[in-house]
Amino acid sequence: MPEAVGVRQAQAQRTRSGVLAAASAVFVDQGVQAPIRDIAERAGVGVGTIYRNFPTRADLVTAVYRHQIDTCAALAPRLLEEPGSPFAALTRWADAFVEFLVTKHGLGAALGSGDPGLENLHALMLDTLVPACETLLDACVDADEISPGITAYVLMRAIGNLCITGPDYDQADAKHMVATLLDGCRRKA
Amino acid sequence: MPEAVGVRQAQAQRTRSGVLAAASAVFVDQGVQAPIRDIAERAGVGVGTIYRNFPTRADLVTAVYRHQIDTCAALAPRLLEEPGSPFAALTRWADAFVEFLVTKHGLGAALGSGDPGLENLHALMLDTLVPACETLLDACVDADEISPGITAYVLMRAIGNLCITGPDYDQADAKHMVATLLDGCRRKA
Amino acid sequence: MPEAVGVRQAQAQRTRSGVLAAASAVFVDQGVQAPIRDIAERAGVGVGTIYRNFPTRADLVTAVYRHQIDTCAALAPRLLEEPGSPFAALTRWADAFVEFLVTKHGLGAALGSGDPGLENLHALMLDTLVPACETLLDACVDADEISPGITAYVLMRAIGNLCITGPDYDQADAKHMVATLLDGCRRKA
Amino acid sequence: MPEAVGVRQAQAQRTRSGVLAAASAVFVDQGVQAPIRDIAERAGVGVGTIYRNFPTRADLVTAVYRHQIDTCAALAPRLLEEPGSPFAALTRWADAFVEFLVTKHGLGAALGSGDPGLENLHALMLDTLVPACETLLDACVDADEISPGITAYVLMRAIGNLCITGPDYDQADAKHMVATLLDGCRRKA
DNA sequence: TATGAATGAGCCTTCATTCAT
DNA sequence: CATGAATGAAGGCTCATTCAT
């Protein structure tokens, strides 16, 4: 009964997706440290199901953000191909990255926390976003728009940190500061 | 027996100091959310002693950092009086602030976490550091060195966030990014 | 596997019952303020199991006594239907109520303590026992056997208080005093 | 220096009185289980002073109420000497006892709790109030106003229990129930 | 004698994690 | 595979009690 297997796989996939959607929602409400049980309840599954699919919290966090990270990474080459200076492309890419971060409560803090167990999210960023950012940075350096000496990783980490918002430091402030930081990277004439 | 009272007060003061030293050390190791018990053990006292001296965790955190915050605030007017541009003074003050933050693991994260209960540390910063920073910013604006539109509070929050270090993003990186951010604040000619 | 679910539910029900039995026993020994841990140990379960089934102490206390309270309430109409005067029915109902109270060390005290958190036990009594007692009292008043002016609630509180036993004031004394109180309620010819 | 000793003794006595006054006030506010520290603070002394004067909580509770208990006991013979029936004297004495109990939050509950450690308060009542009550009861029996078979101790315990008040069972209700109980003790014609 | 800082046992509560069904 | 009941470690906080001064 090969169909039966397919049905079962499809069901399993649906369960996984449901968990991811629930986790995403709960992370926005409560941050990435939310109790596993809350996520299970929101997803309408047992906690065991979450542990089966995502043995560690970091696995879950990573899976939740993987798609958006991939999307963000894929944006870089497209921006470079568009007309305009490489620095403009970098700026627009940073906008997208910031947009991603500020809409996810606690993710920035999680990234910056050095929390072991979130290392694979860290690794995911290194593997996908950093290379994407690097192409943009390299293009800027080649165009003599920014000084060399700023690595993609450090820049992204800095941007990530700037996106940790709070009561008196909101998303607009974060965007403003990121823009200011990029401006500071610019090669002066 | 006035001496006896003095002896007891001195002993109590020593205990208090020991707790503060232990807390400071534990905060570096584990962050400001470290279990009270750990701090008590490090200080060689019972948990009750901690609660007696610092009824809430925020009281303890605040006490640990108050002296350094005050010192940092007092630096601002002195830097302004020295020869050199206001922007140079701002840069040097930021250096001191960064130095303060990066040597305290987790403080930046704590400040940025919006954690209720850390509100009075927040308040302490607002009350002492923000005015200090404001005098520097105002001087820079007056000297037409930076554009208006950046508030002291937001700038400090941004600097604070940039000082959340971790593996692959160390103190040197933080300083570099802060310098870059300040450079981005500069009025272009 | 519908049986599997049934098995699990049955097991959970057995656990719940075990907790209730343990709690009942511990309440007799130590009163309703006994540590949750003691109850968990007596039941042979972890504290988490108690909290899962009974989020608050009041939930546990209420559950322990609910069955007996219901039984006691259901007795009132049956006694009224039996031959004999309404006052005799009231007396016999009070006997049953006293029997219930004196076998539960500390319940009377708990009811009389005004302890917040035991409000729903209080409410349970108001909702079930007070109406039961009221029907008896009303019948007595209608039969001109007792003077109006005594409310069911106050009478039950008084009976409850009289059932707080101790050394030198045992169950027999409590019953004697309750009988005397009821006698005092009687309309004199 | 015999005067010096006298001065010191007088000072010690004043301290003791202050503690008793503070304890009395705190007991009314918080019940007899109030933290020792609260009493010490209200008295303006250190906790050690309380422990020195009253090694156990029961010692303190007992001392607080001793004077009032003595006063209440002394009332019995005076009431008997006044014109009127012995039962009227008993009623008036019960009124005084109730008045004493209901104005002391938690004392009734404490008396009824069987709490070991409050045994000496218990003993104090046995030694002073029970004999006083006994003379009244005996006089009533002699006058054929109440049936024998009710002991002074049990009656007082019952009255004490009836004085455990709460939100919906106030002092007036307690007095009413005590009067009803006494009425129930009365010999019927 | 008086003080009150210090101690630490004890209770409460949450939640990550396991595992029998 | 999914479930969710059960577990118990972990951390918070209070307060009775001791003892050096």
Short mmCIF file of N, CA, C and O in Angstrom, two decimals, chain A residues 158-159 161-164 168-169 173-174 176-178 180-181, chain B residues 97-98 101 108 112 125 150-164 169 174 177-178 181-182 185:
data_model
loop_
_atom_site.label_atom_id
_atom_site.label_comp_id
_atom_site.label_asym_id
_atom_site.label_seq_id
_atom_site.Cartn_x
_atom_site.Cartn_y
_atom_site.Cartn_z
N ALA A 158 25.44 43.32 14.48
CA ALA A 158 25.15 44.67 14.95
C ALA A 158 23.72 45.07 14.59
O ALA A 158 22.97 45.59 15.42
N ILE A 159 23.34 44.79 13.37
CA ILE A 159 21.97 45.11 12.95
C ILE A 159 20.97 44.34 13.81
O ILE A 159 19.97 44.88 14.28
N ASN A 161 21.34 43.27 16.81
CA ASN A 161 21.26 43.87 18.14
C ASN A 161 20.44 45.15 18.13
O ASN A 161 19.66 45.41 19.05
N LEU A 162 20.65 45.95 17.11
CA LEU A 162 19.91 47.22 17.05
C LEU A 162 18.41 46.99 16.95
O LEU A 162 17.62 47.90 17.20
N CYS A 163 18.02 45.78 16.58
CA CYS A 163 16.60 45.48 16.42
C CYS A 163 15.95 44.93 17.67
O CYS A 163 14.80 44.50 17.66
N ILE A 164 16.69 44.93 18.78
CA ILE A 164 16.07 44.53 20.04
C ILE A 164 15.29 45.72 20.56
O ILE A 164 15.86 46.68 21.09
N ASP A 168 10.50 52.07 25.03
CA ASP A 168 10.87 53.42 24.60
C ASP A 168 11.86 53.40 23.44
O ASP A 168 12.54 54.40 23.18
N TYR A 169 11.94 52.25 22.83
CA TYR A 169 12.87 52.11 21.70
C TYR A 169 12.15 51.21 20.72
O TYR A 169 12.27 49.98 20.79
N ASP A 173 12.66 53.52 15.80
CA ASP A 173 13.98 53.86 16.33
C ASP A 173 15.02 52.86 15.83
O ASP A 173 16.13 53.25 15.44
N ALA A 174 14.65 51.60 15.84
CA ALA A 174 15.57 50.57 15.37
C ALA A 174 15.96 50.83 13.91
O ALA A 174 17.14 50.80 13.55
N HIS A 176 15.85 53.62 12.30
CA HIS A 176 16.65 54.84 12.25
C HIS A 176 18.11 54.54 12.60
O HIS A 176 19.04 54.98 11.93
N MET A 177 18.30 53.77 13.65
CA MET A 177 19.66 53.48 14.08
C MET A 177 20.41 52.59 13.07
O MET A 177 21.60 52.76 12.84
N VAL A 178 19.68 51.67 12.47
CA VAL A 178 20.32 50.82 11.46
C VAL A 178 20.75 51.68 10.26
O VAL A 178 21.87 51.53 9.74
N THR A 180 21.47 54.77 10.34
CA THR A 180 22.61 55.58 10.79
C THR A 180 23.90 54.76 10.80
O THR A 180 24.96 55.23 10.39
N LEU A 181 23.79 53.52 11.22
CA LEU A 181 24.96 52.65 11.24
C LEU A 181 25.49 52.44 9.83
O LEU A 181 26.71 52.54 9.57
N PHE B 97 31.28 54.42 28.10
CA PHE B 97 30.01 53.71 28.28
C PHE B 97 30.12 52.27 27.75
O PHE B 97 29.70 51.31 28.40
N VAL B 98 30.73 52.17 26.60
CA VAL B 98 30.91 50.83 26.00
C VAL B 98 31.78 49.98 26.91
O VAL B 98 31.48 48.80 27.16
N LEU B 101 29.76 48.68 29.61
CA LEU B 101 28.78 47.66 29.23
C LEU B 101 29.43 46.32 28.86
O LEU B 101 28.94 45.26 29.27
N GLY B 108 23.75 44.57 29.04
CA GLY B 108 23.12 45.14 27.85
C GLY B 108 21.84 44.40 27.52
O GLY B 108 20.79 45.00 27.29
N GLY B 112 18.01 45.79 27.59
CA GLY B 112 17.19 45.75 26.38
C GLY B 112 16.04 44.78 26.46
O GLY B 112 15.21 44.73 25.56
N MET B 125 19.24 54.63 34.78
CA MET B 125 19.94 55.08 33.59
C MET B 125 19.29 56.34 33.03
O MET B 125 19.98 57.29 32.65
N ILE B 150 18.33 62.91 16.78
CA ILE B 150 18.71 61.70 17.51
C ILE B 150 18.63 62.02 19.00
O ILE B 150 19.30 62.95 19.46
N THR B 151 17.80 61.29 19.70
CA THR B 151 17.67 61.57 21.12
C THR B 151 18.71 60.79 21.91
O THR B 151 19.19 59.74 21.47
N ALA B 152 19.04 61.33 23.05
CA ALA B 152 20.05 60.69 23.90
C ALA B 152 19.60 59.28 24.28
O ALA B 152 20.38 58.32 24.26
N TYR B 153 18.32 59.18 24.60
CA TYR B 153 17.83 57.87 25.04
C TYR B 153 17.98 56.81 23.95
O TYR B 153 18.51 55.72 24.19
N VAL B 154 17.54 57.16 22.77
CA VAL B 154 17.61 56.18 21.68
C VAL B 154 19.06 55.86 21.35
O VAL B 154 19.42 54.68 21.14
N LEU B 155 19.90 56.85 21.36
CA LEU B 155 21.31 56.59 21.06
C LEU B 155 21.91 55.64 22.09
O LEU B 155 22.63 54.69 21.75
N MET B 156 21.57 55.89 23.34
CA MET B 156 22.13 55.02 24.37
C MET B 156 21.59 53.61 24.29
O MET B 156 22.31 52.63 24.52
N ARG B 157 20.32 53.50 23.97
CA ARG B 157 19.77 52.17 23.80
C ARG B 157 20.47 51.45 22.67
O ARG B 157 20.82 50.26 22.77
N ALA B 158 20.70 52.18 21.59
CA ALA B 158 21.39 51.58 20.44
C ALA B 158 22.79 51.15 20.83
O ALA B 158 23.23 50.02 20.53
N ILE B 159 23.49 52.02 21.52
CA ILE B 159 24.85 51.66 21.96
C ILE B 159 24.80 50.45 22.89
O ILE B 159 25.58 49.51 22.77
N GLY B 160 23.83 50.50 23.80
CA GLY B 160 23.67 49.37 24.71
C GLY B 160 23.45 48.07 23.95
O GLY B 160 24.06 47.04 24.25
N ASN B 161 22.60 48.13 22.96
CA ASN B 161 22.34 46.91 22.18
C ASN B 161 23.59 46.45 21.45
O ASN B 161 23.88 45.25 21.38
N LEU B 162 24.32 47.40 20.90
CA LEU B 162 25.53 47.02 20.15
C LEU B 162 26.56 46.36 21.06
O LEU B 162 27.47 45.68 20.58
N CYS B 163 26.41 46.54 22.35
CA CYS B 163 27.38 45.97 23.28
C CYS B 163 26.99 44.59 23.79
O CYS B 163 27.64 44.05 24.70
N ILE B 164 25.95 44.03 23.22
CA ILE B 164 25.60 42.65 23.58
C ILE B 164 26.54 41.73 22.79
O ILE B 164 26.35 41.51 21.60
N TYR B 169 31.43 37.83 18.09
CA TYR B 169 31.13 39.26 18.08
C TYR B 169 31.62 39.76 19.43
O TYR B 169 30.88 39.80 20.41
N ALA B 174 32.18 45.23 19.06
CA ALA B 174 31.20 46.15 19.61
C ALA B 174 31.72 47.58 19.53
O ALA B 174 31.00 48.50 19.10
N MET B 177 31.61 48.87 15.99
CA MET B 177 30.25 49.19 15.53
C MET B 177 29.73 50.48 16.18
O MET B 177 29.04 51.27 15.54
N VAL B 178 30.06 50.66 17.43
CA VAL B 178 29.62 51.88 18.10
C VAL B 178 30.29 53.10 17.44
O VAL B 178 29.63 54.12 17.18
N LEU B 181 28.55 53.72 14.26
CA LEU B 181 27.24 54.34 14.48
C LEU B 181 27.39 55.83 14.73
O LEU B 181 26.67 56.66 14.16
N LEU B 182 28.34 56.18 15.58
CA LEU B 182 28.55 57.60 15.88
C LEU B 182 28.98 58.34 14.62
O LEU B 182 28.56 59.49 14.38
N CYS B 185 26.18 59.34 12.71
CA CYS B 185 25.40 60.46 13.26
C CYS B 185 25.97 61.81 12.79
O CYS B 185 25.30 62.85 12.90
#
